[in-house]
Amino acid sequence: MRAPDFDRDGWSLDDGEQRHAAAPDRFEIPPPWVREALEPGDFAQLIFKIAIDDEENPEFFERMWVVVTGRTQDGYIGVLNNEPASTSENDALWLGNELPFWPRHVIDVAEANDASMAIAKAPPKISWTP
């Protein structure tokens, strides 16, 4: 499955493992065994790099939560559980959008609850296009 691409999609995912490696005392992430064991309904927090309409700063980084809906061969598929605050209008990234991600992107996790289990079982508002 293709990863989100900033130029093609208008957004991409930042690598949490790289951020942690650069500043392990200031940027903590869950251990690999936690990031690699997520199940449908669990929450994963990711860092999104989002294109914005600003000539001086054309990109914005925002932490948002995703509900895991399934596993892929080497990662996950999930749905965005936040509206991006970085832009008032965004043609590519909305609450309920389906997206792929990998354990390296996960910077925080939270256990599933009844509401997130319902989200995980429902069809996404917008499916990921490979």
Short mmCIF file of C-alpha atoms in Angstrom, two decimals:
data_model
loop_
_atom_site.label_atom_id
_atom_site.label_comp_id
_atom_site.label_asym_id
_atom_site.label_seq_id
_atom_site.Cartn_x
_atom_site.Cartn_y
_atom_site.Cartn_z
CA MET A 1 0.00 0.00 0.00
CA ARG A 2 1.35 3.40 -0.92
CA ALA A 3 2.25 5.83 1.83
CA PRO A 4 0.74 9.32 1.89
CA ASP A 5 2.84 11.69 -0.20
CA PHE A 6 3.06 15.40 0.60
CA ASP A 7 3.25 16.53 -3.04
CA ARG A 8 0.57 14.16 -4.33
CA ASP A 9 -1.87 14.21 -1.39
CA GLY A 10 -1.25 17.59 0.23
CA TRP A 11 -0.18 15.88 3.45
CA SER A 12 2.11 13.15 4.73
CA LEU A 13 3.12 11.51 8.00
CA ASP A 14 6.18 12.42 10.03
CA ASP A 15 8.43 9.64 11.33
CA GLY A 16 8.10 9.49 15.13
CA GLU A 17 11.05 7.10 15.44
CA GLN A 18 13.33 9.66 13.75
CA ARG A 19 12.09 12.44 16.04
CA HIS A 20 12.68 10.22 19.08
CA ALA A 21 16.18 9.26 17.88
CA ALA A 22 17.07 12.95 17.45
CA ALA A 23 15.87 13.93 20.94
CA PRO A 24 15.14 10.85 23.09
CA ASP A 25 14.90 12.83 26.35
CA ARG A 26 12.49 15.40 24.93
CA PHE A 27 10.45 13.31 22.49
CA GLU A 28 9.25 10.04 23.96
CA ILE A 29 7.28 7.43 22.03
CA PRO A 30 5.79 4.11 23.11
CA PRO A 31 8.12 1.10 22.86
CA PRO A 32 8.12 -0.88 19.60
CA TRP A 33 6.15 -3.80 21.07
CA VAL A 34 3.28 -1.38 21.87
CA ARG A 35 3.37 0.40 18.51
CA GLU A 36 3.46 -2.95 16.67
CA ALA A 37 0.51 -4.52 18.54
CA LEU A 38 -2.36 -2.13 17.88
CA GLU A 39 -5.78 -3.65 17.26
CA PRO A 40 -8.96 -2.30 15.62
CA GLY A 41 -10.51 0.36 17.82
CA ASP A 42 -7.20 1.42 19.41
CA PHE A 43 -6.10 5.03 19.05
CA ALA A 44 -2.77 6.02 17.51
CA GLN A 45 -1.48 9.57 17.61
CA LEU A 46 0.47 10.58 14.49
CA ILE A 47 2.21 13.74 13.31
CA PHE A 48 0.77 15.03 10.05
CA LYS A 49 2.66 17.36 7.73
CA ILE A 50 -0.10 19.38 6.04
CA ALA A 51 0.18 21.74 3.07
CA ILE A 52 -1.29 25.15 3.85
CA ASP A 53 -1.83 28.23 1.72
CA ASP A 54 1.00 30.37 3.09
CA GLU A 55 3.93 31.35 0.87
CA GLU A 56 6.34 31.83 3.81
CA ASN A 57 5.36 28.61 5.63
CA PRO A 58 3.73 26.22 3.12
CA GLU A 59 3.56 23.33 5.61
CA PHE A 60 2.24 22.81 9.10
CA PHE A 61 2.86 19.93 11.51
CA GLU A 62 -0.08 18.78 13.59
CA ARG A 63 -0.57 15.89 16.04
CA MET A 64 -3.84 14.09 15.46
CA TRP A 65 -5.49 10.86 16.55
CA VAL A 66 -6.38 7.99 14.25
CA VAL A 67 -8.62 5.04 15.09
CA VAL A 68 -7.09 1.77 13.92
CA THR A 69 -9.51 -0.11 11.65
CA GLY A 70 -7.25 -2.94 10.54
CA ARG A 71 -3.78 -4.27 9.90
CA THR A 72 -1.87 -4.36 6.64
CA GLN A 73 1.06 -6.59 5.76
CA ASP A 74 3.50 -4.28 7.56
CA GLY A 75 1.39 -1.61 9.23
CA TYR A 76 -2.11 -0.35 9.78
CA ILE A 77 -5.10 1.25 8.18
CA GLY A 78 -7.13 3.70 10.20
CA VAL A 79 -9.47 6.67 10.08
CA LEU A 80 -8.68 10.19 11.15
CA ASN A 81 -10.45 11.06 14.41
CA ASN A 82 -9.68 14.82 14.34
CA GLU A 83 -10.37 17.77 12.09
CA PRO A 84 -7.09 19.46 11.18
CA ALA A 85 -6.83 22.80 13.00
CA SER A 86 -4.08 24.05 10.71
CA THR A 87 -6.37 24.96 7.85
CA SER A 88 -9.93 26.21 7.55
CA GLU A 89 -10.43 24.38 4.27
CA ASN A 90 -8.66 21.22 3.24
CA ASP A 91 -9.59 19.19 0.18
CA ALA A 92 -7.56 16.15 1.18
CA LEU A 93 -7.74 15.55 4.93
CA TRP A 94 -10.96 15.33 6.94
CA LEU A 95 -12.41 13.63 9.99
CA GLY A 96 -13.22 10.04 8.97
CA ASN A 97 -10.66 9.83 6.13
CA GLU A 98 -9.03 6.44 5.79
CA LEU A 99 -5.23 6.36 5.76
CA PRO A 100 -2.36 3.90 6.01
CA PHE A 101 0.38 4.24 8.61
CA TRP A 102 3.20 2.21 10.08
CA PRO A 103 4.49 1.67 13.64
CA ARG A 104 7.30 4.19 13.01
CA HIS A 105 4.67 6.95 12.72
CA VAL A 106 2.97 6.25 16.07
CA ILE A 107 3.94 8.74 18.80
CA ASP A 108 1.26 7.85 21.38
CA VAL A 109 -1.47 5.27 21.87
CA ALA A 110 -4.72 4.90 23.77
CA GLU A 111 -6.90 1.87 24.31
CA ALA A 112 -10.11 1.28 22.42
CA ASN A 113 -13.46 2.28 23.86
CA ASP A 114 -17.05 1.71 22.75
CA ALA A 115 -17.06 4.79 20.51
CA SER A 116 -13.77 3.93 18.80
CA MET A 117 -14.89 0.32 18.27
CA ALA A 118 -17.97 1.64 16.46
CA ILE A 119 -15.75 3.88 14.30
CA ALA A 120 -13.49 0.92 13.50
CA LYS A 121 -16.46 -1.16 12.33
CA ALA A 122 -18.05 1.57 10.17
CA PRO A 123 -17.02 2.29 6.58
CA PRO A 124 -14.70 5.31 6.23
CA LYS A 125 -16.13 8.59 4.98
CA ILE A 126 -13.39 8.69 2.33
CA SER A 127 -11.47 5.53 1.41
CA TRP A 128 -7.72 5.56 0.85
CA THR A 129 -6.79 5.45 -2.81
CA PRO A 130 -3.66 3.36 -3.38
#
